[in-house]
Amino acid sequence: MRTPMHTRASVRPPATAELPKVDPEVAVEKAEFEKEVAELGDIPEAEYLDEIYDIIDAVVSRTDDPTLPALTVRTWSLSIFFGFLYALVNTLFTFRTNSITISPFIAVLLSYPLGHGLAHILPKVSVFGLFSLNPGPFNVKEHALIYVFVSACASPAYALYNIIGQRYQLYEENLSVAACVFFGITTQCFGYGLAGVCRRFLVRPAAMLWPSNLSTIALLNSLHKPDVDPTLPTTRLRFFFYVVLIAFVYEWFPLYIAPLLTAVSLLCYGAESSSNPDVLRVLGSAYQGLGFLSFSFDWSLVSYWAPITTPLWAMINQFVGLWFFAWVLTPIFWVKNMYGKDYDLGALPSEGPNGTGYFPLGHAMNTAALLNKNGSYVRSRWFVDTNTLTLKEDYYQEQHPIYISTWFANLYMASFITFAACLVHVGLWYGKDVWHRFRTAISELDKHDIHAKLMDAYPDVPDWWYIILLIATLIMGIGVCQWGGFQLPWWGVLLGFALAAISILPIGTIQAISGQQIGLNVISEFLIGLILPGRIGAVMAFKTFSYMAMYQGLFLVGDLKLGHYMKIPPRAMFTVQLFSTVLAVIVNIFTSFIIYEGFGRTADHVVDGDDTSPLVWKIQVDPPVGWTANGYNVFLNAGAIWGAIGPARFFGPGSPYSSTLYGFLVGAVLPVFPYLLHKWQPHSFWHLVNMPLITIISLDPGTTLSMLITPLLVAFGVNYVVKKYHHAWWKKYAYVMSAGLDGGTAIALTVTFLAFSVQADTTYFPKWALNRYDVELCAPAYYNDCNDKYKYDPDFNQTTDPQCQYFGYAS
């Protein structure tokens, strides 16, 4: 979930407890790894490094050629080209209802022939005796640096949600562009100084494995080896382009020609004839409900879970938890009014299918909306004083208690469960391992590490580089928050820094060993919400600072470990990471401004009766196009909950949602059961039961839920059936196919957005069976019929149509 339970969309293969790629392009089964870890408790520290080297040596070379150039003209030109493109396109995709992030593996594949092409084209001449335009063949170190650069650009800055929310959604247009840019750079680079200071503990020791890097190394190595296999029909690169072309052509169907393919919601088809149609619609709808038995044939939705690159065991864990929360727990809570008023939320006729259509099912379920004591929709900015970014106490008292949908509340509860479960799970399964390896790292550090010795051939980055960067970003952060309009006092920045600084080493150690990261977003929101209640601007800024300081720091530490494995000169890594991070932030911010102001700004259109706003996201008027800026809406509503209202009021005693706090207790207890059962039956499947993976629901409320079945079917088909029966094909093409599907889909999304969605009058594909107003056909029939007439028939006269005479249109 992006916010408040956000984990930034991963641009690498999933970092889980599984050790991917101990053999190039072949994942090690988690069962074997868990078994090894479970037996490590009595192994002396000296044997840990031997065990680690067994894992690393299958992928990482024990030799190095220091004469290979890394930071070349080819590296810079391809990195900047792809990095700029990724930063721009992935920023655009943050406005999608289901936000997606295009994987940097596409750039890895495309830069391979381009790098070799530049090696043939560029003249071999020296520039002022400083560097050569063409130092020789394109090599794997250049390729790895391109990946590092692009991966930093591929994930849009988290500060975007803060900036767009404050500048546009809360009407703070006096928030200067310079302040926004400095805020973005500071929050993204804040953790880099921490990462550098901690690198001697989190990067150099062999005990710090960072298993998610092994699959990236395997892919890079495989591209730089001969691609000759007479049993397989074509090269990886040619196969990639075939898949891109097919995906591009196909995506036009769910995106434009036949939107029904985005959500084939079977349960809804029988709702009209049912004795209880409301329940079937809420359970079955993917857009407004819980997506039970809803299938998606749209890769832009399916790819959210990375079903081809995520291990099958991890997919099963995640989807078991998803299904339980979405299809078992939430319907029970909804029917039983667990949070006081669940069933009545969104049920007012004026907001239902015969009114504004804000809740076309007649109930509020899969939505990020806030609702008042009457169950009526209220915008979060209505109870925020936009001049001071504080709570309008009088308005709040008139409307309180503020409600959220059952699904939204359960997502909060799931985040509380996950936080506690992750701590306990890592302690039980990896506690001895983490302690022994950390103790080994402290006592031995890199004394006997061959990779550290090879890296000693290159000049290291002095600590004072990182310290200066840390001090500079800290000062910049205090300045931009205190005087730049973000309203976080200077001590709040220092508190956020302290929270991240205390957390980065233990959490980084856990992630380096187990692949699991414990996020600070929930704790940071709780902490600052209690200290500064009623101040939405300060709370949003604090969350961005503290959360991203640790998250971005560990993101960069992971890349530093990749450079360590690939024997990339440390100063080249420092330069590439810092430059790419700053470039990405600048592109992210200006792109988001252009998109919001150019495509979303309109003064003559009223949304939901809000005629006081000079700025609305006009594409949001027509939800089926899939560009509702849902992530930004969720971030703002989370800011209202944790900041304006505050955790004491929203989750405290007497509030409707106080019971969600029991999630912390539940999360602390749940991991104990599979651990004890594994001890009782060590050869059973209990070592595969990962409670943090089961309980983490990385979805925003309002996300289209038709992708709760199809991705698991794809994962089973590719990573079980194909892998088992056509292993050679799977080994060579599986990751490439995933990258190709992502690439073709990204191109189709961009073209359809620019061609159709941004026009004043959307150009609709001619109406037919798979292209209705409510694309999944879950709303009442008259809702679809009347909106279709209004949408497609220019001669339609409402007053003469008996079915639609008294109908209030959603648009």
CSV table of C-alpha atoms in Angstrom, one decimal, residues 316-517:
chain,number,residue,atom,x,y,z
A,316,ILE,CA,1.5,-18.0,-2.4
A,317,ASN,CA,2.2,-16.5,1.0
A,318,GLN,CA,1.2,-13.1,-0.1
A,319,PHE,CA,-2.0,-14.2,-1.8
A,320,VAL,CA,-3.2,-16.4,1.1
A,321,GLY,CA,-3.0,-13.3,3.3
A,322,LEU,CA,-4.7,-11.1,0.6
A,323,TRP,CA,-7.6,-13.5,0.2
A,324,PHE,CA,-8.0,-13.9,3.9
A,325,PHE,CA,-8.1,-10.1,4.6
A,326,ALA,CA,-10.1,-9.2,1.5
A,327,TRP,CA,-12.5,-12.1,1.1
A,328,VAL,CA,-13.0,-13.5,4.6
A,329,LEU,CA,-12.2,-10.9,7.3
A,330,THR,CA,-13.4,-7.7,5.5
A,331,PRO,CA,-16.9,-9.1,4.5
A,332,ILE,CA,-17.5,-10.3,8.1
A,333,PHE,CA,-16.4,-7.0,9.6
A,334,TRP,CA,-18.6,-5.1,7.0
A,335,VAL,CA,-21.8,-7.1,7.6
A,336,LYS,CA,-21.2,-7.1,11.4
A,337,ASN,CA,-20.4,-3.3,11.5
A,338,MET,CA,-17.1,-4.0,13.2
A,339,TYR,CA,-16.1,-0.4,13.2
A,340,GLY,CA,-19.5,1.0,14.1
A,341,LYS,CA,-21.1,2.0,10.8
A,342,ASP,CA,-19.5,0.0,8.1
A,343,TYR,CA,-22.6,-1.2,6.2
A,344,ASP,CA,-24.1,2.3,6.1
A,345,LEU,CA,-21.1,4.1,4.7
A,346,GLY,CA,-21.7,5.4,1.2
A,347,ALA,CA,-25.4,4.3,1.4
A,348,LEU,CA,-26.9,7.8,1.0
A,349,PRO,CA,-29.1,7.9,-2.1
A,350,SER,CA,-27.6,11.3,-3.1
A,351,GLU,CA,-24.2,9.7,-3.5
A,352,GLY,CA,-25.3,6.3,-4.9
A,353,PRO,CA,-25.9,5.0,-8.4
A,354,ASN,CA,-29.0,7.3,-8.8
A,355,GLY,CA,-27.2,10.3,-7.4
A,356,THR,CA,-23.7,11.6,-8.0
A,357,GLY,CA,-22.5,8.1,-8.5
A,358,TYR,CA,-19.5,8.5,-6.2
A,359,PHE,CA,-20.5,5.2,-4.7
A,360,PRO,CA,-22.1,3.4,-7.6
A,361,LEU,CA,-22.7,0.2,-5.7
A,362,GLY,CA,-24.6,2.0,-3.0
A,363,HIS,CA,-21.9,1.3,-0.4
A,364,ALA,CA,-18.4,2.5,0.3
A,365,MET,CA,-15.8,-0.3,0.4
A,366,ASN,CA,-12.8,-0.2,-1.9
A,367,THR,CA,-12.2,3.6,-1.5
A,368,ALA,CA,-9.8,5.9,0.1
A,369,ALA,CA,-12.6,8.4,0.9
A,370,LEU,CA,-13.2,9.9,4.3
A,371,LEU,CA,-16.8,9.9,5.5
A,372,ASN,CA,-18.6,11.8,8.2
A,373,LYS,CA,-20.9,10.8,11.0
A,374,ASN,CA,-23.8,10.4,8.6
A,375,GLY,CA,-21.8,8.2,6.2
A,376,SER,CA,-21.4,11.0,3.6
A,377,TYR,CA,-18.3,11.6,1.7
A,378,VAL,CA,-16.1,14.5,2.8
A,379,ARG,CA,-12.9,15.8,1.3
A,380,SER,CA,-9.9,15.8,3.6
A,381,ARG,CA,-9.1,19.4,2.7
A,382,TRP,CA,-12.6,20.5,4.0
A,383,PHE,CA,-11.5,20.1,7.6
A,384,VAL,CA,-8.0,21.5,7.0
A,385,ASP,CA,-7.2,25.2,7.2
A,386,THR,CA,-5.3,25.6,3.9
A,387,ASN,CA,-3.6,28.8,5.2
A,388,THR,CA,-2.0,27.1,8.3
A,389,LEU,CA,-2.4,23.4,7.3
A,390,THR,CA,-4.0,22.7,10.7
A,391,LEU,CA,-7.2,21.1,11.7
A,392,LYS,CA,-10.4,23.2,11.4
A,393,GLU,CA,-11.6,22.3,14.8
A,394,ASP,CA,-15.2,23.6,14.4
A,395,TYR,CA,-15.7,21.8,11.2
A,396,TYR,CA,-14.3,18.6,12.6
A,397,GLN,CA,-16.5,18.7,15.6
A,398,GLU,CA,-19.5,19.1,13.3
A,399,GLN,CA,-18.5,16.0,11.2
A,400,HIS,CA,-16.8,13.7,13.7
A,401,PRO,CA,-16.4,10.8,14.1
A,402,ILE,CA,-14.7,10.5,10.7
A,403,TYR,CA,-15.0,7.1,9.1
A,404,ILE,CA,-13.1,5.1,6.5
A,405,SER,CA,-14.3,2.0,4.7
A,406,THR,CA,-13.9,-1.4,6.2
A,407,TRP,CA,-11.3,-2.4,3.7
A,408,PHE,CA,-9.3,0.8,4.4
A,409,ALA,CA,-9.4,0.1,8.2
A,410,ASN,CA,-8.3,-3.5,7.7
A,411,LEU,CA,-5.4,-2.3,5.6
A,412,TYR,CA,-4.3,-0.2,8.6
A,413,MET,CA,-4.7,-3.2,10.9
A,414,ALA,CA,-2.7,-5.4,8.5
A,415,SER,CA,0.2,-2.8,8.6
A,416,PHE,CA,0.2,-3.0,12.4
A,417,ILE,CA,0.2,-6.8,12.3
A,418,THR,CA,3.0,-6.8,9.7
A,419,PHE,CA,5.3,-4.5,11.6
A,420,ALA,CA,5.2,-6.6,14.8
A,421,ALA,CA,5.2,-9.9,12.8
A,422,CYS,CA,8.3,-8.9,10.9
A,423,LEU,CA,10.2,-8.1,14.1
A,424,VAL,CA,9.2,-11.4,15.7
A,425,HIS,CA,9.7,-13.5,12.6
A,426,VAL,CA,13.2,-12.2,11.9
A,427,GLY,CA,14.1,-12.7,15.6
A,428,LEU,CA,12.9,-16.3,15.6
A,429,TRP,CA,14.1,-17.5,12.3
A,430,TYR,CA,17.2,-15.3,11.8
A,431,GLY,CA,18.0,-14.1,15.3
A,432,LYS,CA,21.0,-16.4,15.9
A,433,ASP,CA,22.1,-16.0,12.3
A,434,VAL,CA,21.9,-12.2,12.4
A,435,TRP,CA,23.7,-12.0,15.7
A,436,HIS,CA,26.5,-14.4,14.7
A,437,ARG,CA,27.0,-12.8,11.4
A,438,PHE,CA,26.9,-9.3,12.8
A,439,ARG,CA,29.4,-10.3,15.5
A,440,THR,CA,31.6,-11.8,12.8
A,441,ALA,CA,31.3,-8.7,10.8
A,442,ILE,CA,32.3,-6.5,13.8
A,443,SER,CA,35.2,-8.8,14.9
A,444,GLU,CA,36.6,-9.8,11.5
A,445,LEU,CA,35.0,-7.2,9.2
A,446,ASP,CA,36.6,-7.9,5.9
A,447,LYS,CA,39.9,-9.4,7.0
A,448,HIS,CA,39.5,-12.6,5.0
A,449,ASP,CA,37.1,-11.5,2.4
A,450,ILE,CA,38.5,-12.0,-1.1
A,451,HIS,CA,36.0,-9.5,-2.6
A,452,ALA,CA,37.0,-6.8,-0.1
A,453,LYS,CA,40.7,-7.4,-0.9
A,454,LEU,CA,40.0,-7.1,-4.6
A,455,MET,CA,38.1,-3.8,-3.9
A,456,ASP,CA,41.2,-2.5,-2.0
A,457,ALA,CA,42.8,-2.0,-5.5
A,458,TYR,CA,40.6,1.0,-6.0
A,459,PRO,CA,40.7,4.3,-4.0
A,460,ASP,CA,37.9,4.2,-1.4
A,461,VAL,CA,35.4,7.0,-0.9
A,462,PRO,CA,36.6,9.0,2.2
A,463,ASP,CA,34.2,9.0,5.1
A,464,TRP,CA,34.2,12.8,5.1
A,465,TRP,CA,32.5,12.8,1.6
A,466,TYR,CA,29.5,11.1,3.2
A,467,ILE,CA,29.7,13.1,6.4
A,468,ILE,CA,29.7,16.4,4.4
A,469,LEU,CA,26.7,15.1,2.3
A,470,LEU,CA,24.9,14.2,5.5
A,471,ILE,CA,25.5,17.5,7.2
A,472,ALA,CA,24.6,19.4,4.0
A,473,THR,CA,21.3,17.6,3.5
A,474,LEU,CA,20.5,18.0,7.2
A,475,ILE,CA,21.0,21.7,7.0
A,476,MET,CA,19.1,21.9,3.8
A,477,GLY,CA,16.3,19.9,5.3
A,478,ILE,CA,16.0,22.1,8.3
A,479,GLY,CA,16.0,25.2,6.1
A,480,VAL,CA,13.4,24.0,3.6
A,481,CYS,CA,11.1,22.6,6.3
A,482,GLN,CA,11.4,25.6,8.7
A,483,TRP,CA,11.3,28.4,6.1
A,484,GLY,CA,10.3,26.7,2.8
A,485,GLY,CA,6.7,26.1,3.6
A,486,PHE,CA,6.7,22.5,4.8
A,487,GLN,CA,6.0,23.5,8.4
A,488,LEU,CA,8.1,20.9,10.1
A,489,PRO,CA,10.1,22.7,12.9
A,490,TRP,CA,13.9,22.3,13.0
A,491,TRP,CA,13.7,19.8,15.9
A,492,GLY,CA,11.3,17.7,13.8
A,493,VAL,CA,14.0,17.2,11.1
A,494,LEU,CA,16.5,16.3,13.8
A,495,LEU,CA,14.0,13.8,15.3
A,496,GLY,CA,13.4,12.3,11.9
A,497,PHE,CA,17.2,12.0,11.4
A,498,ALA,CA,17.6,10.4,14.8
A,499,LEU,CA,14.9,7.9,14.2
A,500,ALA,CA,16.5,6.9,10.9
A,501,ALA,CA,20.0,6.9,12.3
A,502,ILE,CA,19.1,4.6,15.2
A,503,SER,CA,17.2,2.2,12.9
A,504,ILE,CA,19.4,2.0,9.8
A,505,LEU,CA,22.1,-0.3,11.2
A,506,PRO,CA,19.9,-3.0,12.9
A,507,ILE,CA,17.2,-2.9,10.2
A,508,GLY,CA,19.9,-2.9,7.5
A,509,THR,CA,21.6,-5.9,9.1
A,510,ILE,CA,18.3,-7.8,9.1
A,511,GLN,CA,17.6,-6.9,5.5
A,512,ALA,CA,21.2,-7.8,4.4
A,513,ILE,CA,20.8,-11.3,6.0
A,514,SER,CA,17.1,-12.1,5.6
A,515,GLY,CA,16.0,-9.9,2.7
A,516,GLN,CA,13.2,-8.4,4.8
A,517,GLN,CA,13.0,-4.7,5.6
